[in-house]
mmCIF file of C-alpha atoms in Angstrom:
data_model
loop_
_atom_site.group_PDB
_atom_site.id
_atom_site.type_symbol
_atom_site.label_atom_id
_atom_site.label_comp_id
_atom_site.label_asym_id
_atom_site.label_seq_id
_atom_site.Cartn_x
_atom_site.Cartn_y
_atom_site.Cartn_z
ATOM 1 C CA MET A 1 114.015 97.461 102.517
ATOM 2 C CA PRO A 2 110.319 97.741 103.921
ATOM 3 C CA GLY A 3 109.268 100.182 101.120
ATOM 4 C CA ILE A 4 109.655 97.819 98.151
ATOM 5 C CA LEU A 5 106.119 96.567 97.047
ATOM 6 C CA LEU A 6 105.936 93.128 95.530
ATOM 7 C CA THR A 7 103.304 94.474 93.107
ATOM 8 C CA GLU A 8 105.945 96.803 91.602
ATOM 9 C CA ILE A 9 108.333 94.060 91.326
ATOM 10 C CA LEU A 10 105.661 91.914 89.655
ATOM 11 C CA MET A 11 104.988 94.615 86.942
ATOM 12 C CA GLY A 12 108.711 94.904 86.383
ATOM 13 C CA LEU A 13 109.199 91.291 85.824
ATOM 14 C CA SER A 14 106.108 91.375 83.512
ATOM 15 C CA SER A 15 107.598 94.314 81.602
ATOM 16 C CA ALA A 16 110.949 92.287 81.283
ATOM 17 C CA ILE A 17 109.337 89.409 79.787
ATOM 18 C CA ASP A 18 107.550 91.547 77.292
ATOM 19 C CA LEU A 19 111.063 92.841 75.969
ATOM 20 C CA VAL A 20 111.771 89.543 74.326
ATOM 21 C CA SER A 21 109.635 90.182 71.251
ATOM 22 C CA PRO A 22 107.819 93.164 69.781
ATOM 23 C CA GLN A 23 104.904 90.833 69.329
ATOM 24 C CA MET A 24 104.712 90.165 73.229
ATOM 25 C CA ALA A 25 104.604 93.957 74.127
ATOM 26 C CA ASP A 26 102.033 94.128 76.733
ATOM 27 C CA HIS A 27 100.683 90.697 76.144
ATOM 28 C CA HIS A 28 101.054 89.597 79.697
ATOM 29 C CA LYS A 29 99.366 92.652 81.017
ATOM 30 C CA ARG A 30 96.346 92.231 78.663
ATOM 31 C CA VAL A 31 96.066 88.519 79.374
ATOM 32 C CA ALA A 32 96.137 89.467 83.062
ATOM 33 C CA TYR A 33 93.439 92.103 82.518
ATOM 34 C CA ILE A 34 91.284 89.601 80.656
ATOM 35 C CA ALA A 35 91.604 86.738 83.130
ATOM 36 C CA TYR A 36 90.980 89.133 86.101
ATOM 37 C CA SER A 37 87.852 90.489 84.482
ATOM 38 C CA ILE A 38 86.648 86.812 83.728
ATOM 39 C CA SER A 39 87.389 85.744 87.409
ATOM 40 C CA SER A 40 85.406 88.791 88.555
ATOM 41 C CA GLU A 41 82.518 87.887 86.268
ATOM 42 C CA ILE A 42 82.446 84.362 87.869
ATOM 43 C CA GLY A 43 82.613 85.981 91.221
ATOM 44 C CA LEU A 44 85.785 84.600 92.592
ATOM 45 C CA PRO A 45 87.152 86.065 95.895
ATOM 46 C CA GLU A 46 89.586 88.849 95.553
ATOM 47 C CA LYS A 47 92.534 86.728 96.788
ATOM 48 C CA ASP A 48 91.881 84.310 94.007
ATOM 49 C CA ARG A 49 91.532 87.015 91.381
ATOM 50 C CA LEU A 50 94.841 88.517 92.307
ATOM 51 C CA SER A 51 96.612 85.178 91.985
ATOM 52 C CA ILE A 52 94.979 84.884 88.563
ATOM 53 C CA LEU A 53 96.143 88.379 87.682
ATOM 54 C CA ALA A 54 99.694 87.662 88.897
ATOM 55 C CA ALA A 55 99.542 84.435 86.729
ATOM 56 C CA GLY A 56 98.633 86.323 83.755
ATOM 57 C CA LEU A 57 101.424 88.904 84.145
ATOM 58 C CA LEU A 58 104.102 86.033 84.080
ATOM 59 C CA HIS A 59 102.591 83.166 82.341
ATOM 60 C CA ASP A 60 104.960 82.919 79.419
ATOM 61 C CA CYS A 61 108.208 83.296 81.337
ATOM 62 C CA GLY A 62 109.278 79.932 80.457
ATOM 63 C CA ALA A 63 108.862 80.285 76.867
ATOM 64 C CA ILE A 64 111.347 83.037 76.078
ATOM 65 C CA HIS A 65 113.979 80.700 74.638
ATOM 66 C CA ASP A 66 111.852 79.916 71.462
ATOM 67 C CA ASP A 67 112.044 83.138 69.309
ATOM 68 C CA GLU A 68 110.063 81.392 66.455
ATOM 69 C CA LYS A 69 107.115 80.502 68.525
ATOM 70 C CA LEU A 70 107.074 83.957 70.087
ATOM 71 C CA LYS A 71 106.783 85.565 66.714
ATOM 72 C CA THR A 72 103.514 83.737 66.245
ATOM 73 C CA PHE A 73 102.385 82.899 69.673
ATOM 74 C CA ARG A 74 101.962 79.276 68.545
ATOM 75 C CA PHE A 75 101.888 77.815 72.044
ATOM 76 C CA ASP A 76 98.503 76.189 71.750
ATOM 77 C CA PHE A 77 96.892 75.243 68.455
ATOM 78 C CA GLY A 78 98.271 72.137 66.689
ATOM 79 C CA ASP A 79 100.602 70.923 69.252
ATOM 80 C CA SER A 80 100.237 67.809 71.521
ATOM 81 C CA MET A 81 99.357 68.192 75.102
ATOM 82 C CA GLU A 82 102.872 67.442 76.108
ATOM 83 C CA GLU A 83 104.383 70.151 73.817
ATOM 84 C CA ARG A 84 101.848 72.672 74.813
ATOM 85 C CA LEU A 85 102.550 72.080 78.588
ATOM 86 C CA GLU A 86 106.383 72.193 78.111
ATOM 87 C CA HIS A 87 106.860 75.885 78.631
ATOM 88 C CA CYS A 88 104.063 75.973 81.185
ATOM 89 C CA THR A 89 105.980 73.532 83.308
ATOM 90 C CA LYS A 90 109.228 75.616 82.847
ATOM 91 C CA SER A 91 107.244 78.738 83.939
ATOM 92 C CA TRP A 92 106.144 76.813 87.026
ATOM 93 C CA GLN A 93 109.659 75.727 87.762
ATOM 94 C CA ILE A 94 110.922 79.256 87.564
ATOM 95 C CA LEU A 95 108.267 80.750 89.838
ATOM 96 C CA SER A 96 107.304 78.177 92.327
ATOM 97 C CA GLY A 97 110.306 78.647 94.604
ATOM 98 C CA ILE A 98 108.989 82.141 95.762
ATOM 99 C CA GLU A 99 106.275 81.717 98.417
ATOM 100 C CA GLU A 100 104.006 84.696 97.158
ATOM 101 C CA LEU A 101 104.147 83.143 93.636
ATOM 102 C CA ARG A 102 103.295 79.553 94.300
ATOM 103 C CA ASN A 103 99.672 79.948 93.698
ATOM 104 C CA PRO A 104 100.269 81.959 90.382
ATOM 105 C CA ALA A 105 102.726 79.239 89.434
ATOM 106 C CA GLU A 106 100.147 76.440 89.976
ATOM 107 C CA ILE A 107 97.790 78.167 87.754
ATOM 108 C CA ILE A 108 100.463 78.775 84.852
ATOM 109 C CA LYS A 109 101.427 75.110 85.103
ATOM 110 C CA TYR A 110 98.377 73.996 83.292
ATOM 111 C CA HIS A 111 97.333 77.176 81.219
ATOM 112 C CA HIS A 112 97.570 75.378 77.861
ATOM 113 C CA LEU A 113 95.623 72.366 78.905
ATOM 114 C CA TYR A 114 92.369 71.844 77.067
ATOM 115 C CA TRP A 115 89.288 71.251 79.008
ATOM 116 C CA ASN A 116 88.602 67.816 77.507
ATOM 117 C CA GLU A 117 92.068 66.734 78.414
ATOM 118 C CA ALA A 118 91.804 67.498 82.152
ATOM 119 C CA GLU A 119 90.218 64.293 83.251
ATOM 120 C CA GLU A 120 93.217 62.293 82.241
ATOM 121 C CA LEU A 121 95.646 64.359 84.249
ATOM 122 C CA ARG A 122 93.372 64.417 87.304
ATOM 123 C CA ASN A 123 93.070 60.561 87.055
ATOM 124 C CA GLU A 124 96.993 60.727 87.455
ATOM 125 C CA GLY A 125 96.577 62.853 90.538
ATOM 126 C CA ALA A 126 96.796 66.380 89.050
ATOM 127 C CA VAL A 127 95.117 69.336 90.755
ATOM 128 C CA ILE A 128 94.068 71.669 88.196
ATOM 129 C CA PRO A 129 93.051 75.065 89.485
ATOM 130 C CA LEU A 130 90.095 76.879 87.958
ATOM 131 C CA GLY A 131 92.426 79.809 87.274
ATOM 132 C CA SER A 132 94.403 77.599 84.677
ATOM 133 C CA TYR A 133 91.158 77.387 82.558
ATOM 134 C CA ILE A 134 90.463 81.014 83.002
ATOM 135 C CA LEU A 135 94.159 81.830 81.980
ATOM 136 C CA HIS A 136 93.998 79.720 78.957
ATOM 137 C CA LEU A 137 90.814 81.306 77.482
ATOM 138 C CA ALA A 138 92.277 84.807 78.313
ATOM 139 C CA ASP A 139 95.487 84.054 76.560
ATOM 140 C CA ARG A 140 93.573 82.821 73.351
ATOM 141 C CA VAL A 141 91.301 85.999 73.355
ATOM 142 C CA ASP A 142 94.441 88.153 73.394
ATOM 143 C CA VAL A 143 96.096 86.413 70.634
ATOM 144 C CA LEU A 144 92.904 86.417 68.534
ATOM 145 C CA THR A 145 92.625 90.259 68.956
ATOM 146 C CA ASP A 146 94.314 92.374 66.268
ATOM 147 C CA ARG A 147 95.228 95.715 67.877
ATOM 148 C CA THR A 148 95.791 97.374 64.570
ATOM 149 C CA SER A 149 92.189 97.014 63.619
ATOM 150 C CA GLU A 150 88.854 98.416 65.085
ATOM 151 C CA VAL A 151 88.300 96.038 68.012
ATOM 152 C CA LEU A 152 84.450 95.993 68.045
ATOM 153 C CA ARG A 153 84.510 94.897 64.496
ATOM 154 C CA GLN A 154 86.363 91.766 65.519
ATOM 155 C CA ARG A 155 84.248 91.094 68.633
ATOM 156 C CA ASP A 156 81.667 88.624 67.020
ATOM 157 C CA ASP A 157 84.501 86.508 65.193
ATOM 158 C CA ILE A 158 86.501 86.286 68.513
ATOM 159 C CA VAL A 159 83.324 85.347 70.545
ATOM 160 C CA GLU A 160 82.263 82.732 67.963
ATOM 161 C CA MET A 161 85.750 81.157 68.058
ATOM 162 C CA ILE A 162 85.740 81.005 71.739
ATOM 163 C CA ARG A 163 82.101 79.645 71.849
ATOM 164 C CA SER A 164 83.043 76.961 69.417
ATOM 165 C CA GLY A 165 85.661 75.863 71.727
ATOM 166 C CA SER A 166 83.327 75.215 74.659
ATOM 167 C CA GLY A 167 83.663 71.797 76.108
ATOM 168 C CA THR A 168 86.678 71.010 74.143
ATOM 169 C CA MET A 169 89.373 73.492 74.355
ATOM 170 C CA PHE A 170 87.724 75.723 76.990
ATOM 171 C CA MET A 171 85.788 75.042 80.258
ATOM 172 C CA PRO A 172 82.004 75.748 79.610
ATOM 173 C CA ASP A 173 81.550 77.913 82.651
ATOM 174 C CA VAL A 174 84.644 80.149 81.946
ATOM 175 C CA VAL A 175 83.231 80.516 78.219
ATOM 176 C CA ASP A 176 79.854 81.518 79.597
ATOM 177 C CA ALA A 177 81.421 84.213 81.843
ATOM 178 C CA PHE A 178 83.506 85.482 78.854
ATOM 179 C CA LEU A 179 80.531 85.663 76.623
ATOM 180 C CA GLU A 180 78.645 87.671 79.269
ATOM 181 C CA LEU A 181 81.642 90.002 79.599
ATOM 182 C CA SER A 182 82.168 90.430 75.853
ATOM 183 C CA GLY A 183 78.769 92.233 75.395
ATOM 184 C CA ARG A 184 80.270 95.212 77.268
ATOM 185 C CA GLU A 185 82.109 97.655 75.058
ATOM 186 C CA TYR A 186 84.360 99.037 77.850
ATOM 187 C CA PHE A 187 86.009 95.480 78.304
ATOM 188 C CA TRP A 188 87.190 95.719 74.554
ATOM 189 C CA PHE A 189 88.275 99.394 74.787
ATOM 190 C CA ASP A 190 90.246 98.758 77.907
ATOM 191 C CA LEU A 191 91.887 95.537 76.208
ATOM 192 C CA VAL A 192 93.286 97.610 73.297
ATOM 193 C CA SER A 193 93.984 100.780 75.392
ATOM 194 C CA PRO A 194 97.519 102.170 75.568
ATOM 195 C CA TYR A 195 96.888 102.538 79.327
ATOM 196 C CA ILE A 196 96.687 98.904 80.091
ATOM 197 C CA GLU A 197 99.696 99.039 82.409
ATOM 198 C CA GLY A 198 97.732 101.746 84.523
ATOM 199 C CA LEU A 199 94.740 99.548 84.535
ATOM 200 C CA ILE A 200 96.670 96.668 86.115
ATOM 201 C CA GLY A 201 98.430 99.072 88.503
ATOM 202 C CA ASP A 202 95.014 100.025 89.796
ATOM 203 C CA LEU A 203 93.985 96.453 90.227
ATOM 204 C CA LEU A 204 97.230 95.830 92.254
ATOM 205 C CA ARG A 205 97.596 98.992 94.220
ATOM 206 C CA TYR A 206 95.898 97.696 97.376
ATOM 207 C CA ASN A 207 97.822 94.466 97.597
ATOM 208 C CA ARG A 208 100.503 96.174 99.567
ATOM 209 C CA VAL A 209 102.843 93.359 100.471
ATOM 210 C CA SER A 210 106.520 94.487 100.748
ATOM 211 C CA ALA A 211 109.858 92.827 100.472
ATOM 212 C CA ASP A 212 112.998 93.067 102.611
ATOM 213 C CA LEU A 213 116.427 92.388 101.483
ATOM 214 C CA ASN A 214 116.377 88.650 102.080
ATOM 215 C CA LYS A 215 113.107 88.365 100.165
ATOM 216 C CA MET A 216 114.522 90.443 97.382
ATOM 217 C CA VAL A 217 117.463 88.132 97.088
ATOM 218 C CA SER A 218 114.990 85.344 96.460
ATOM 219 C CA ILE A 219 112.943 87.338 93.915
ATOM 220 C CA ALA A 220 116.032 88.439 92.092
ATOM 221 C CA LYS A 221 116.850 84.706 91.706
ATOM 222 C CA VAL A 222 113.533 84.437 89.874
ATOM 223 C CA PHE A 223 114.426 87.101 87.542
ATOM 224 C CA THR A 224 117.776 85.539 86.985
ATOM 225 C CA GLY A 225 116.210 82.254 86.107
ATOM 226 C CA ILE A 226 114.253 83.987 83.307
ATOM 227 C CA ILE A 227 117.199 85.985 82.071
ATOM 228 C CA ASP A 228 119.755 83.273 82.080
ATOM 229 C CA PHE A 229 117.293 80.583 80.697
ATOM 230 C CA ARG A 230 117.067 82.651 77.504
ATOM 231 C CA SER A 231 120.466 81.321 76.061
ATOM 232 C CA SER A 232 122.526 78.143 77.067
ATOM 233 C CA PHE A 233 125.568 80.387 76.839
ATOM 234 C CA THR A 234 124.564 82.652 79.641
ATOM 235 C CA ALA A 235 122.961 79.760 81.705
ATOM 236 C CA ALA A 236 124.439 80.864 84.955
ATOM 237 C CA HIS A 237 126.229 84.248 84.139
ATOM 238 C CA SER A 238 124.070 86.354 86.447
ATOM 239 C CA VAL A 239 124.600 84.084 89.389
ATOM 240 C CA GLY A 240 128.310 84.175 88.699
ATOM 241 C CA VAL A 241 128.454 87.945 88.535
ATOM 242 C CA ALA A 242 126.578 88.210 91.721
ATOM 243 C CA GLU A 243 128.783 85.796 93.702
ATOM 244 C CA CYS A 244 132.004 87.421 92.423
ATOM 245 C CA ALA A 245 130.670 90.738 93.321
ATOM 246 C CA VAL A 246 129.705 89.625 96.729
ATOM 247 C CA GLN A 247 133.124 87.945 97.532
ATOM 248 C CA LEU A 248 134.805 91.381 96.350
ATOM 249 C CA ALA A 249 132.483 93.487 98.463
ATOM 250 C CA ALA A 250 133.078 91.308 101.509
ATOM 251 C CA LYS A 251 136.719 91.567 101.148
ATOM 252 C CA MET A 252 136.287 95.447 100.600
ATOM 253 C CA SER A 253 134.553 95.862 103.878
ATOM 254 C CA PHE A 254 130.873 96.180 102.588
ATOM 255 C CA SER A 255 128.231 95.922 105.364
ATOM 256 C CA LYS A 256 126.203 92.749 105.251
ATOM 257 C CA ASN A 257 123.198 94.613 103.874
ATOM 258 C CA ASP A 258 125.232 96.132 101.239
ATOM 259 C CA GLN A 259 126.633 92.651 100.471
ATOM 260 C CA LYS A 260 123.002 91.730 99.931
ATOM 261 C CA ARG A 261 122.247 94.731 97.799
ATOM 262 C CA ILE A 262 125.308 94.040 95.484
ATOM 263 C CA LYS A 263 124.199 90.399 95.165
ATOM 264 C CA ILE A 264 120.816 91.528 94.047
ATOM 265 C CA ALA A 265 122.390 93.953 91.666
ATOM 266 C CA GLY A 266 124.518 91.064 90.360
ATOM 267 C CA LEU A 267 121.351 88.843 89.855
ATOM 268 C CA LEU A 268 119.551 91.523 88.075
ATOM 269 C CA HIS A 269 122.388 93.262 86.028
ATOM 270 C CA ASP A 270 121.424 91.743 82.656
ATOM 271 C CA LEU A 271 117.670 91.993 82.939
ATOM 272 C CA GLY A 272 117.653 94.074 79.781
ATOM 273 C CA LYS A 273 119.303 91.203 77.793
ATOM 274 C CA LEU A 274 115.660 89.842 77.379
ATOM 275 C CA SER A 275 115.419 92.476 74.633
ATOM 276 C CA ILE A 276 118.292 91.164 72.605
ATOM 277 C CA PRO A 277 117.380 88.534 69.824
ATOM 278 C CA LEU A 278 118.910 85.110 70.265
ATOM 279 C CA ASP A 279 120.727 85.338 66.911
ATOM 280 C CA ILE A 280 122.969 88.046 68.536
ATOM 281 C CA LEU A 281 123.143 86.462 72.056
ATOM 282 C CA GLU A 282 124.387 83.329 70.433
ATOM 283 C CA LYS A 283 126.268 84.566 67.320
ATOM 284 C CA GLN A 284 129.298 82.351 66.576
ATOM 285 C CA GLY A 285 131.576 85.245 65.854
ATOM 286 C CA PRO A 286 132.295 88.895 66.551
ATOM 287 C CA LEU A 287 129.297 91.365 66.412
ATOM 288 C CA THR A 288 128.890 93.819 63.528
ATOM 289 C CA PRO A 289 128.574 97.484 64.656
ATOM 290 C CA GLY A 290 124.768 97.258 64.115
ATOM 291 C CA GLU A 291 124.474 94.214 66.236
ATOM 292 C CA PHE A 292 126.666 95.726 68.990
ATOM 293 C CA ASN A 293 124.385 98.900 68.999
ATOM 294 C CA ILE A 294 121.499 96.558 69.621
ATOM 295 C CA MET A 295 123.498 94.826 72.488
ATOM 296 C CA ARG A 296 124.143 98.179 73.974
ATOM 297 C CA LYS A 297 120.473 98.663 74.622
ATOM 298 C CA HIS A 298 120.379 95.991 77.416
ATOM 299 C CA THR A 299 121.871 97.997 80.221
ATOM 300 C CA PHE A 300 119.497 100.911 79.232
ATOM 301 C CA TYR A 301 116.558 98.618 79.578
ATOM 302 C CA SER A 302 117.763 97.232 82.762
ATOM 303 C CA TYR A 303 117.964 100.757 84.208
ATOM 304 C CA ARG A 304 114.476 101.733 82.837
ATOM 305 C CA ILE A 305 112.743 98.670 84.281
ATOM 306 C CA LEU A 306 114.362 98.671 87.691
ATOM 307 C CA SER A 307 113.818 102.488 88.092
ATOM 308 C CA ARG A 308 109.943 101.930 88.233
ATOM 309 C CA ILE A 309 110.557 99.810 91.339
ATOM 310 C CA HIS A 310 110.644 102.263 94.184
ATOM 311 C CA GLY A 311 113.421 101.738 96.707
ATOM 312 C CA LEU A 312 115.858 100.072 94.441
ATOM 313 C CA ASP A 313 117.841 103.192 93.614
ATOM 314 C CA LYS A 314 121.253 102.024 94.608
ATOM 315 C CA ILE A 315 120.650 98.288 93.414
ATOM 316 C CA ASN A 316 119.562 99.849 90.159
ATOM 317 C CA GLU A 317 122.597 101.981 89.890
ATOM 318 C CA TRP A 318 125.083 99.085 90.595
ATOM 319 C CA ALA A 319 123.155 96.729 88.281
ATOM 320 C CA SER A 320 122.665 99.008 85.339
ATOM 321 C CA LEU A 321 126.163 100.770 85.230
ATOM 322 C CA HIS A 322 128.264 97.698 84.776
ATOM 323 C CA HIS A 323 129.382 98.579 81.247
ATOM 324 C CA GLU A 324 130.310 102.088 82.058
ATOM 325 C CA ARG A 325 134.173 102.802 82.265
ATOM 326 C CA LEU A 326 136.201 105.123 84.279
ATOM 327 C CA ASP A 327 137.526 107.022 81.225
ATOM 328 C CA GLY A 328 133.863 107.722 80.240
ATOM 329 C CA SER A 329 133.973 105.491 77.183
ATOM 330 C CA GLY A 330 131.318 102.863 78.468
ATOM 331 C CA TYR A 331 127.664 102.827 77.946
ATOM 332 C CA PRO A 332 124.830 103.697 77.976
ATOM 333 C CA PHE A 333 125.204 106.914 79.902
ATOM 334 C CA LYS A 334 129.021 107.715 79.246
ATOM 335 C CA LEU A 335 129.655 108.229 82.920
ATOM 336 C CA SER A 336 133.226 108.713 84.161
ATOM 337 C CA GLY A 337 134.934 107.665 87.344
ATOM 338 C CA ARG A 338 133.783 110.581 89.353
ATOM 339 C CA ASN A 339 130.108 109.247 88.866
ATOM 340 C CA LEU A 340 130.905 105.590 89.519
ATOM 341 C CA ASP A 341 130.997 104.518 93.272
ATOM 342 C CA ILE A 342 132.786 101.578 94.525
ATOM 343 C CA GLY A 343 129.734 99.246 94.108
ATOM 344 C CA SER A 344 129.503 100.093 90.445
ATOM 345 C CA ARG A 345 133.179 99.568 90.051
ATOM 346 C CA ILE A 346 132.951 96.113 91.617
ATOM 347 C CA MET A 347 130.106 95.281 89.338
ATOM 348 C CA ALA A 348 132.012 96.254 86.387
ATOM 349 C CA VAL A 349 135.032 94.049 87.363
ATOM 350 C CA SER A 350 132.781 91.047 88.304
ATOM 351 C CA ASP A 351 130.966 91.142 85.041
ATOM 352 C CA VAL A 352 134.177 91.277 82.886
ATOM 353 C CA PHE A 353 135.814 88.460 85.019
ATOM 354 C CA THR A 354 132.865 86.230 84.907
ATOM 355 C CA ALA A 355 132.272 86.696 81.232
ATOM 356 C CA LEU A 356 135.975 86.000 80.198
ATOM 357 C CA THR A 357 136.069 82.769 82.341
ATOM 358 C CA GLU A 358 132.841 81.538 80.717
ATOM 359 C CA LYS A 359 132.445 79.616 77.442
ATOM 360 C CA ARG A 360 130.748 81.797 74.785
ATOM 361 C CA PRO A 361 129.552 80.961 71.337
ATOM 362 C CA TYR A 362 132.660 82.410 69.662
ATOM 363 C CA ARG A 363 135.407 81.185 72.153
ATOM 364 C CA GLU A 364 136.199 78.868 74.883
ATOM 365 C CA ALA A 365 136.457 79.875 78.642
ATOM 366 C CA LEU A 366 139.785 81.704 79.285
ATOM 367 C CA SER A 367 142.133 80.676 82.135
ATOM 368 C CA TYR A 368 142.760 82.826 85.083
ATOM 369 C CA ALA A 369 145.892 84.020 83.731
ATOM 370 C CA ASP A 370 144.583 85.152 80.352
ATOM 371 C CA ALA A 371 141.460 86.634 81.878
ATOM 372 C CA LEU A 372 143.532 88.644 84.444
ATOM 373 C CA GLY A 373 145.913 89.670 81.577
ATOM 374 C CA ILE A 374 143.003 91.322 79.812
ATOM 375 C CA ILE A 375 141.668 92.990 82.912
ATOM 376 C CA ASN A 376 145.078 94.370 83.955
ATOM 377 C CA LYS A 377 145.120 96.030 80.316
ATOM 378 C CA MET A 378 141.754 97.444 81.038
ATOM 379 C CA VAL A 379 143.017 99.015 84.202
ATOM 380 C CA LYS A 380 145.819 100.617 82.425
ATOM 381 C CA GLY A 381 143.412 101.863 79.848
ATOM 382 C CA LYS A 382 141.388 103.526 82.614
ATOM 383 C CA HIS A 383 138.472 101.201 81.983
ATOM 384 C CA LEU A 384 138.428 99.177 85.361
ATOM 385 C CA ASP A 385 139.208 100.221 88.918
ATOM 386 C CA GLY A 386 142.799 99.116 89.961
ATOM 387 C CA ASP A 387 142.020 98.880 93.600
ATOM 388 C CA VAL A 388 139.152 96.371 92.905
ATOM 389 C CA VAL A 389 141.250 94.431 90.441
ATOM 390 C CA LYS A 390 144.052 94.247 93.074
ATOM 391 C CA VAL A 391 141.750 92.359 95.489
ATOM 392 C CA LEU A 392 140.565 90.140 92.667
ATOM 393 C CA ARG A 393 144.221 89.211 91.798
ATOM 394 C CA LEU A 394 144.974 88.526 95.569
ATOM 395 C CA HIS A 395 141.977 86.211 95.818
ATOM 396 C CA THR A 396 141.410 85.031 92.273
ATOM 397 C CA GLU A 397 141.197 81.268 93.081
ATOM 398 C CA GLU A 398 139.002 81.611 96.173
ATOM 399 C CA ILE A 399 136.665 83.915 94.550
ATOM 400 C CA ASN A 400 136.555 81.779 91.399
ATOM 401 C CA ASP A 401 135.710 78.733 93.485
ATOM 402 C CA PHE A 402 132.796 80.499 95.177
ATOM 403 C CA LYS A 403 131.608 81.617 91.898
ATOM 404 C CA LEU A 404 131.635 78.170 90.307
ATOM 405 C CA GLN A 405 129.923 76.647 93.316
ATOM 406 C CA ALA A 406 127.122 79.279 92.793
ATOM 407 C CA GLN A 407 126.881 78.476 89.113
ATOM 408 C CA TYR A 408 126.851 74.830 89.470
ATOM 409 C CA ARG A 409 123.789 75.018 91.813
ATOM 410 C CA VAL A 410 121.688 76.703 89.044
ATOM 411 C CA ILE A 411 122.867 74.917 85.810
ATOM 412 C CA PRO A 412 120.200 72.439 84.787
ATOM 413 C CA THR A 413 121.232 68.855 84.884
#
């Protein structure tokens, strides 16, 4: 998989995080743009600027479990230092396992730290990157900017609010760089431009680091950490689906590379669920028709986000078609059996089996027997593939043991 660019993956992950709330739409990209612009004004090396840019694209990935704060962006003002750094630490934990994201993760770890609080943490041994102070100010500038109003009319008020925090909330040198930048109209026009994604893409296009299948598995686990962290009821769902799919694929003679591909697909299959409100994900009862319509969006969003990452075509297909059914009654594309290959069929069975054997807000986890009873009815109804289900039935206990082991490794203790 030499053609998959980490920069495209980074943009896809940022877009996925932005799905969580309408208020977050392009927030991460705008913060990345502001932070990169300030770091350029300071004169940082390109390598450091790109780390700060990446940090901006992902900085709130640990905050997506808190819908109320997302509605108001209240991750800074009025909270204690410990409260402000809570989601920063969660973001750092999610991202720091990937070598290429360790520097951005360190920046994110302290991005809600006030300048006048830093000495206390440094005395305790903390190493606080300059990028953290830059990202903090950039985040505040975006939150203070009203994109529904003419931006230059807001400039003086925003500048004054940032200036007033110099030496307390914000690092003075970073404030000075922002003040210099703020005098240029293009900066503000770019900030509120509908083409912000293209601007970020231009900044990233020369950083052509690619990922192979093994690296993609590791990166997909980062996506999964964000997806499943959204709700305690899906805390390890994607990992379970991925492991179930791999076990079925291995028993159905998939090549080693295709087993890796289906594992990645399993880890990414619910990426679009970041767009679903928590009150629907965690509803203690059946969904209404309107709520189910909202839920059905998630596979579509998974498809659209993954389709923007070149080289993921087969993985995207397997990931995004897991709610399609052989009789054409599934969603979102209403594909029938002739359009669903064996990988897509394995994913559909893996998702149903994993979901049925997990605890949900409205029911306890089902036993093997009860889960297989429902799945057998779905085979008779031309929804699921009988050959795949036959393999599952023959190896249910073994497959479930592998699934549970994988899930136990990621469930927070």
